[in-house]
XYZ file of C-alpha atoms in Angstrom:
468
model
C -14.379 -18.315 -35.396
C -12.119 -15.925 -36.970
C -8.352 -17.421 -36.980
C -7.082 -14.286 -35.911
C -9.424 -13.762 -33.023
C -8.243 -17.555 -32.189
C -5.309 -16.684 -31.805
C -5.903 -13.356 -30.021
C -7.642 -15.323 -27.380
C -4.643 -18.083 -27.173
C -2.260 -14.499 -26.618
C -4.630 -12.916 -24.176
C -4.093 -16.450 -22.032
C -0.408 -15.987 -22.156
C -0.745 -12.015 -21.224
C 0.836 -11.783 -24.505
C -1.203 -8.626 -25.105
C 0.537 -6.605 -27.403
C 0.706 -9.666 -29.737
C -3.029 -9.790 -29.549
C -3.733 -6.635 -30.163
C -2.130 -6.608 -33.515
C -4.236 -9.688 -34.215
C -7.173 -7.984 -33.025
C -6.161 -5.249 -35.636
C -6.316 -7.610 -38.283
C -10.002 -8.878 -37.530
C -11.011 -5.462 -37.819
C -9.779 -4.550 -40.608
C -12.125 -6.982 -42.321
C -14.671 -6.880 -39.285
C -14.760 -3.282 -37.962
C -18.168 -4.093 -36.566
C -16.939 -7.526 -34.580
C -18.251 -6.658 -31.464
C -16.415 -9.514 -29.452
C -12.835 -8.257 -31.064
C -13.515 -4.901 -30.020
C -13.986 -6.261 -25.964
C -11.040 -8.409 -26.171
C -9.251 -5.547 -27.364
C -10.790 -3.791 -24.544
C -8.917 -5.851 -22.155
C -5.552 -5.731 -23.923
C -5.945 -1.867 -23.954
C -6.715 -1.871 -20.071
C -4.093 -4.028 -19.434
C -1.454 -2.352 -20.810
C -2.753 0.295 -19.448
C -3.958 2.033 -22.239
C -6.885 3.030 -19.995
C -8.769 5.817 -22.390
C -8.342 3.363 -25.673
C -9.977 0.482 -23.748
C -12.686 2.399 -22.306
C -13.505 3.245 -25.764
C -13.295 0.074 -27.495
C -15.440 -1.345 -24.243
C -18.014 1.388 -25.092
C -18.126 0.727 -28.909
C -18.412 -3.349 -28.120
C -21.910 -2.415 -26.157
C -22.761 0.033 -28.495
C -22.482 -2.651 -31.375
C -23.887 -5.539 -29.098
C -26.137 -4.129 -26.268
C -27.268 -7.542 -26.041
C -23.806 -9.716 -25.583
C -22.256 -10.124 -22.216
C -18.624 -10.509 -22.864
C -18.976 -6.839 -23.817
C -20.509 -5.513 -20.191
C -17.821 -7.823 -18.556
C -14.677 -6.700 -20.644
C -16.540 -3.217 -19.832
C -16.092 -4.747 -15.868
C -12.748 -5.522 -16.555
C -11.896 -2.016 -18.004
C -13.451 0.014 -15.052
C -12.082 -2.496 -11.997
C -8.661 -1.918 -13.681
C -8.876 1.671 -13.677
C -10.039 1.292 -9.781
C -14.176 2.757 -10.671
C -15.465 -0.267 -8.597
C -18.574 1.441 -8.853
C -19.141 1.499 -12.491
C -17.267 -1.478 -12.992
C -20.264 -4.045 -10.638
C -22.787 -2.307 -12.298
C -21.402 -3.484 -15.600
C -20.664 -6.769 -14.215
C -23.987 -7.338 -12.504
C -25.803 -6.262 -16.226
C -23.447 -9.311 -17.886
C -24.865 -11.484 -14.734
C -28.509 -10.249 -16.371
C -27.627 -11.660 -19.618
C -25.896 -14.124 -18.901
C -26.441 -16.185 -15.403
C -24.857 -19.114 -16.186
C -21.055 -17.798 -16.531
C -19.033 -18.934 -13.680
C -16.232 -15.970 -15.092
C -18.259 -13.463 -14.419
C -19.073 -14.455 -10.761
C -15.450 -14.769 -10.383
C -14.896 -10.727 -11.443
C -17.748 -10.312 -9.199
C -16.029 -11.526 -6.211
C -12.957 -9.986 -7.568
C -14.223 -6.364 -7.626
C -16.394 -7.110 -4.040
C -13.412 -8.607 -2.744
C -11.332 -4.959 -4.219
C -14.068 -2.694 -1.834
C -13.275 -5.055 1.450
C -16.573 -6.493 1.231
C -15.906 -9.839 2.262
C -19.245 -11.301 2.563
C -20.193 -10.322 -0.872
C -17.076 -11.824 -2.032
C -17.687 -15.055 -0.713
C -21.660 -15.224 -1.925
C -20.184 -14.146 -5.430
C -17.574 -16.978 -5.311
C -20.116 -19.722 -4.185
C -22.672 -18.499 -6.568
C -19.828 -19.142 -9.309
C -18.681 -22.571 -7.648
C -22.009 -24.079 -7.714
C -22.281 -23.262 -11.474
C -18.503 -24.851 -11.666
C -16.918 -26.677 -8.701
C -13.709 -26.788 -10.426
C -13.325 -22.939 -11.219
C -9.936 -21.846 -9.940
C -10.457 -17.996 -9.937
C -13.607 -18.601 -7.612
C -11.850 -20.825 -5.512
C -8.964 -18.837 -4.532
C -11.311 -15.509 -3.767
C -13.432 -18.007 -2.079
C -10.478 -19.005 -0.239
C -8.963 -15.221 0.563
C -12.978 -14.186 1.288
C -12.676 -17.015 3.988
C -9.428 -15.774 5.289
C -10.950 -12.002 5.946
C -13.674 -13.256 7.642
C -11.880 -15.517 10.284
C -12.531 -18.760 8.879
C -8.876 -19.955 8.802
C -9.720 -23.717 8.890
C -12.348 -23.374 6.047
C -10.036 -21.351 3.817
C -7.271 -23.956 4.114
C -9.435 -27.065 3.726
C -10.299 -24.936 0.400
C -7.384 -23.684 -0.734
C -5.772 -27.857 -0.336
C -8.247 -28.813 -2.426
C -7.421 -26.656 -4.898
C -3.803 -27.431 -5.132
C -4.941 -31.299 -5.378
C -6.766 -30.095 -8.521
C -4.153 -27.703 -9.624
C -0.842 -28.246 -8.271
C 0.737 -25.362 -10.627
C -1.584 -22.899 -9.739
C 0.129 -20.020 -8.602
C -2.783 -17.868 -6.956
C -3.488 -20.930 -4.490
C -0.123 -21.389 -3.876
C 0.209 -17.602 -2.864
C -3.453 -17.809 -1.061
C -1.852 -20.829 1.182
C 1.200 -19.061 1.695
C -1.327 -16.089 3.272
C -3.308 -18.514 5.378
C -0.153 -19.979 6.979
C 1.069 -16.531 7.736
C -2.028 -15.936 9.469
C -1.398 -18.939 11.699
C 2.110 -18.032 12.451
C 3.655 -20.405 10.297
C 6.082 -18.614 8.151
C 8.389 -21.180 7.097
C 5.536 -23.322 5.901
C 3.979 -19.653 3.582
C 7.800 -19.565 2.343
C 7.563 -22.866 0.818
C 4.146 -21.726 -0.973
C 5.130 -18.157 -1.617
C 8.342 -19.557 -3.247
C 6.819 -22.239 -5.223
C 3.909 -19.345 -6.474
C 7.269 -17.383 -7.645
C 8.753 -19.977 -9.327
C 5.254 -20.361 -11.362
C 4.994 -16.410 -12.033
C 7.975 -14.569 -11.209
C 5.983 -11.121 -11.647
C 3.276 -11.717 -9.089
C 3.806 -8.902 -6.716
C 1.164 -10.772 -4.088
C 3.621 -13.449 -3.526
C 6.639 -11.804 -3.452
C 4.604 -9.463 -1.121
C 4.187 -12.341 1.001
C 7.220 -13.782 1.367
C 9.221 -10.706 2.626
C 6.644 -10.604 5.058
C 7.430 -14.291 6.101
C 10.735 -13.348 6.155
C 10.121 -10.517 8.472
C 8.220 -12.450 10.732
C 10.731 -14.878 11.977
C 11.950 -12.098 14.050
C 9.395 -12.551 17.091
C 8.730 -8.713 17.356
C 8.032 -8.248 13.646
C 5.512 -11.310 14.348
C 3.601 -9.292 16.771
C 3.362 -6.096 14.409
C 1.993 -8.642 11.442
C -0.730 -10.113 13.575
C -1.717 -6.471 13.755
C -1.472 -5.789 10.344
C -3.029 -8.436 9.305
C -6.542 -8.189 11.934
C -6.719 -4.596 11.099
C -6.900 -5.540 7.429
C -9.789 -7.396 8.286
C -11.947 -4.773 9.230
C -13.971 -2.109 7.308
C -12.039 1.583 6.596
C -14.544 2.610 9.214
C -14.151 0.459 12.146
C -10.264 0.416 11.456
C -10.421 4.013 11.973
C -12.536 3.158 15.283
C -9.987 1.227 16.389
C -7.523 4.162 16.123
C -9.379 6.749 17.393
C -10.628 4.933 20.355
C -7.111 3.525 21.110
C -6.060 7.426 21.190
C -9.003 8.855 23.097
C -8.691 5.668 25.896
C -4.583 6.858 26.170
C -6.034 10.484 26.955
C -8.731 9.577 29.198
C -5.809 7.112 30.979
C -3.424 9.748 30.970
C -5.360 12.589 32.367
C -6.621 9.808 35.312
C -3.261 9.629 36.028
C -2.284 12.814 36.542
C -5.255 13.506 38.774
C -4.221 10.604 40.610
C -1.000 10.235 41.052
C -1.645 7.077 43.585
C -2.717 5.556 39.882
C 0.369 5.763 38.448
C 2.275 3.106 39.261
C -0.181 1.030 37.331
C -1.091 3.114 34.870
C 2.101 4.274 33.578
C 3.340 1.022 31.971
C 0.325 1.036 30.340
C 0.765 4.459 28.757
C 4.844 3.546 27.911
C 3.276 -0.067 26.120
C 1.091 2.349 24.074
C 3.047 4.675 23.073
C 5.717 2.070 22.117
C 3.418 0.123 19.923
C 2.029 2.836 18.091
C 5.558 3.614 16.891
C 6.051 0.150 16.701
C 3.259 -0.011 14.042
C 4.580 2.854 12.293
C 8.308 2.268 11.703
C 8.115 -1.740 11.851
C 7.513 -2.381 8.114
C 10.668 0.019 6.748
C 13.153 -1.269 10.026
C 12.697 -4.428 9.210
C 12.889 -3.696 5.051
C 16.446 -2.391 6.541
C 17.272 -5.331 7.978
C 16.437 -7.621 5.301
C 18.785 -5.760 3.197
C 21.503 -7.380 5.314
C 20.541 -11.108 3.911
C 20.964 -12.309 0.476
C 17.711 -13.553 -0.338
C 16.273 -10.536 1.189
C 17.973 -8.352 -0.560
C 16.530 -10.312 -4.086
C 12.747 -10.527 -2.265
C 12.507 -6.512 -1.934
C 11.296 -4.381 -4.615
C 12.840 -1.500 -6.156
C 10.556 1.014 -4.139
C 11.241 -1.060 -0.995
C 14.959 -0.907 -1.114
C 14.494 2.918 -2.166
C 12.575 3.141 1.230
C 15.147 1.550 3.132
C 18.037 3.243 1.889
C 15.789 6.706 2.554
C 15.476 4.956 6.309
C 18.605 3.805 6.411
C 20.087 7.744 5.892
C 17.706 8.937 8.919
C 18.565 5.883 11.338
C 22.696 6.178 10.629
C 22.259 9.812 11.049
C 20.541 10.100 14.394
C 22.914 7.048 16.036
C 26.062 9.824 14.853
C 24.039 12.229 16.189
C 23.417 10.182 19.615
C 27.163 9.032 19.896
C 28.073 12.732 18.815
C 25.943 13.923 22.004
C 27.402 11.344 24.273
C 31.039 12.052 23.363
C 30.181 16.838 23.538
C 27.032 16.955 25.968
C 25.671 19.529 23.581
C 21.428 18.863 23.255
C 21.297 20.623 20.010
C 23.016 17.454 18.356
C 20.515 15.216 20.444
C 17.485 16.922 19.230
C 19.033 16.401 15.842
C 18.915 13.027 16.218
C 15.118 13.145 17.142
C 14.588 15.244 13.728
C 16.252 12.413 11.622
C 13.917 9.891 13.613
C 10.856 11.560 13.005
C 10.869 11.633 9.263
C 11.403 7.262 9.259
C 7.533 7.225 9.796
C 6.274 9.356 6.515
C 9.364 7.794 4.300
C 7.855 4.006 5.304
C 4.392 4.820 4.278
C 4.956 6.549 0.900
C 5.017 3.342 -1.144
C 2.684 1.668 0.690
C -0.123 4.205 -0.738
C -1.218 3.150 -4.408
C 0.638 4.696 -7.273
C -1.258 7.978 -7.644
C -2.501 10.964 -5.761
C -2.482 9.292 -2.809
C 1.186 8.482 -2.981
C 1.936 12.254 -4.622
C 0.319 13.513 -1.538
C 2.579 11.816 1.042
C 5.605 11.958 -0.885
C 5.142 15.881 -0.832
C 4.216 15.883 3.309
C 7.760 13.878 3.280
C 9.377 16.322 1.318
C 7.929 19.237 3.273
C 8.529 16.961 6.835
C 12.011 15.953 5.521
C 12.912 20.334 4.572
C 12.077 21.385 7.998
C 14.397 18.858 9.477
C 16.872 20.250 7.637
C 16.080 23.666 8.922
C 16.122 22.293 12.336
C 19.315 19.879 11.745
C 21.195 22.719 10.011
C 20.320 25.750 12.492
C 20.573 23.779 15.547
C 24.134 22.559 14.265
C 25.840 25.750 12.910
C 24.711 27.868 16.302
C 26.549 25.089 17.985
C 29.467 25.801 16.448
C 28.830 29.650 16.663
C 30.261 31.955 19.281
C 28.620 34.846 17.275
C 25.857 36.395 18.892
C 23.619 34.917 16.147
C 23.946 31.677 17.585
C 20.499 32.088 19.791
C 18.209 33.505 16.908
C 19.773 30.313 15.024
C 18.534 28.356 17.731
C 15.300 29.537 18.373
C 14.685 29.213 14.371
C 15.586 25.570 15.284
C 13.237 25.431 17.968
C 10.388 26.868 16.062
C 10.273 24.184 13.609
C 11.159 21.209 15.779
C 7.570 21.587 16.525
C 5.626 21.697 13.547
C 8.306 18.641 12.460
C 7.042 16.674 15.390
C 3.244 16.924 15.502
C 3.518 16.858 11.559
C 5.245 13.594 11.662
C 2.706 11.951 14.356
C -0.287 14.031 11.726
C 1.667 12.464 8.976
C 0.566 8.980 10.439
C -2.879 9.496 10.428
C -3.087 10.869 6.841
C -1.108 7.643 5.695
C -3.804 5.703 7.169
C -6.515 7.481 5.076
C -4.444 7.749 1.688
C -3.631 3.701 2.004
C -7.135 2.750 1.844
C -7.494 5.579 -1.030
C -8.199 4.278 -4.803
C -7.284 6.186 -6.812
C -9.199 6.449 -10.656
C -6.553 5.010 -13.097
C -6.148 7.204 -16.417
C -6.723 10.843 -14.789
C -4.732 14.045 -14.015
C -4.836 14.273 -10.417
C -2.075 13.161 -9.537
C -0.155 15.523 -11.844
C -2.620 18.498 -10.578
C -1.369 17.414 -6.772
C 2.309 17.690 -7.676
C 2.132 20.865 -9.666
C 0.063 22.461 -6.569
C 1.420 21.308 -4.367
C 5.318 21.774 -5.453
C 4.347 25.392 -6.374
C 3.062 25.895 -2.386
C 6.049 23.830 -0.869
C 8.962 25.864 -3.085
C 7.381 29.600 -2.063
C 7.594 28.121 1.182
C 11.295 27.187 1.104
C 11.807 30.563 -0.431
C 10.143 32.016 2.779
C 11.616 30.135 4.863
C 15.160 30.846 3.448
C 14.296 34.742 3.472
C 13.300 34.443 6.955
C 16.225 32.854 8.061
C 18.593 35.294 5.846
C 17.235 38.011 7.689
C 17.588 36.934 10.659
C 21.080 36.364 10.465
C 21.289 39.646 8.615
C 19.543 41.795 11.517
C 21.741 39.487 14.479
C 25.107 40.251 11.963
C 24.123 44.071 11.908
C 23.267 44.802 15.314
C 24.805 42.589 17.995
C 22.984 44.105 20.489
């Protein structure tokens, strides 16, 4: 083997990728036609995100070698990076063709099954690549997390022990144990694993992930809202999204019986008040209890940078509305109360932004935010300023107030639903939508502040100019 491709293969191990690419460079130089240099090189592109260069050098290794697996799995690799599942099992399942033997490429299998929520094919794939190597780590661990989605706790943990017998420094089981123990309500157990998976890999998000979620769940509420979490995870897009909708339409149906009859009530309406509180629960849990991890020193370290930019966004809306609350206690004026409630209402949208992949989806919620977070200001800044007024502008001011509360509150309850369909959004790595979303849809939110700001001028123009 080429000494340069050697050691390309030795940097590739040690994510070293740059490194490797400028020895891939070097064995084409002398090789341009080295059809296993150009996949490796593949993979460095795509994981560096180069995503066009690697999709090109994938392309050219199957053009030179139609016949060669490595090139249809780096191809896998390229297209499961770049989040086109699709394309990338098709490429993976044509290296299976060539090459049934590879335990690898059962692993990327599972691995792009296991990326779709397809649980059962993740755990066939696994097997299949077990039975061809017991010892296999990478099908081990999705073995293990396959195991975990589909209820079989006990399983998953017998497996993922094993695996740490084997391989004690293997960070993805220590991170897949950490998981399991979550799942059983055993959080200071996952820290110990979570922690010990850090200490391995500093940069795996997974188990850093994990561990601010053990943290979180020591408080016994949080607990409750992870159980949640982590059932409705479980389940395909489409029977989460039964689970909402008939959770909804049974708190209609229930709250219509009641009103017809009344003698109902009694029982029914703690059931309607438990609802209600646990769907806010489940969306302003994650980002309150962000906030309060930012009191603690290790949480505070655990958090990344667009978690602690979440809670500090949170943090502005909760301080806001209690001076708004105390502020209504102390005057008795309601404008400053239904202040408060606009501050409240945009905690929801800011806690789901970063939870939507980097991308259109999370363009598209960070611009509902933004539009969300301007007409609280036009309600927050109209309902204020005709408190203060004695001018007889004072009641358009507040009826401008009024007339956005409204669209603010049924936008910010909306606003919950859309974050449920743009977190289980993937978006295509390497393409232009999300710029296309932000230039469209900043163009349509700033002629609507420029409205808005128009209407408003005139209104105080028109109240200025005749009192009457």
């Amino acid at each position: 083997m080429n000494a340069h491709l050697q050691r390309a293969l030795m940097l590739l191990d040690q994510a070293r990728y740059e490194l490797a690419i400028d020895e891939l460079r070097q064995v084409l130089a002398s090789e341009p036609n080295h059809a296993v240099a150009h996949a490796v090189l593949a993979i460095c592109f795509s994981n560096t995100k180069n995503d066009n260069e690697a999709q090109r050098e994938a392309e050219l290794a199957i053009h030179l070698a139609p016949d060669q697996a490595f090139a249809f799995y780096a191809q896998a690799l390229v297209m499961a990076n770049r989040n086109q599942f699709a394309a990338a099992q098709t490429a993976i399942e044509t290296a299976i063709g060539l090459d049934p033997y590879n335990p690898n490429f059962f692993a990327q299998l599972a691995q792009i099954r296991f990326n779709q929520s397809d649980w059962k094919g993740t755990l066939e794939a696994a097997q299949t690549g077990l039975s061809l190597d017991a010892e296999s780590a990478a099908c081990t661990n999705l073995r293990a997390m396959a195991l975990v989605k589909l209820g079989r706790k006990i399983e998953a943990q017998e497996a993922i022990g094993a695996a740490l017998k084997r391989a004690p420094e293997d960070e993805y089981a220590h991170a897949n144990m950490g998981w399991t123990l979550l799942e059983q309500n055993q959080p200071e157990k996952a820290m110990e694993h979570f922690r010990e998976s850090l200490r391995l890999n500093p940069e795996m998000d997974w188990a850093r992930a994990g561990i601010i979620e053990a943290m979180k769940s020591r408080y016994f509420l949080y607990r409750i809202m992870l159980n949640w979490f982590l059932w409705m995870q479980k389940l395909q897009q489409k029977a989460q999204w039964g689970v909402i909708i008939g959770a909804y339409i049974g708190f209609q149906l229930l709250s219509g019986f009641a009103a017809k009859h009344p003698e109902w009530s009694p029982l029914l309406q703690p059931l309607l008040i438990l609802y209600i509180a646990f769907a806010l629960m489940t969306w302003v849990a994650s980002p309150l209890f962000n906030l309060v991890l930012r009191t603690s020193p290790f949480g505070r370290l655990a958090l990344s940078k667009e978690q602690i930019r979440t809670s500090n966004w949170v943090g502005v809306c909760v301080l806001s509305g209690i001076m708004l609350v105390v502020a209504y206690f102390a005057t008795g004026a309601a404008a400053l109360l239904g202040c408060a409630l606009a501050c409240v209402l945009l905690i929801p949208p800011l806690g789901g932004i970063y939870r939507c992949q980097q991308g259109w989806p999370r363009a598209t919620l960070s611009l509902v935010t933004i539009a969300l977070g301007f007409m609280a200001a036009v309600v927050v800044s109209t309902l204020l300023v005709s408190h203060w007024l004695t001018h007889d502008i004072r009641r358009p001011l507040q009826g401008i107030g009024l007339l956005y509360f409204t669209p603010l509150l049924y936008g910010s309850i909306g606003a919950q639903f859309l974050t449920n369909a743009l977190v289980s959004a993937t978006p295509k790595r390497g393409t232009h939508t999300e710029k296309k979303v932000w230039v469209i849809g900043g163009t349509l939110l700033g002629i609507a502040a420029v409205a808005t700001c128009a209407f408003i001028a005139l209104i105080v123009t028109i109240g200025i100019m005749d009192p009457t």
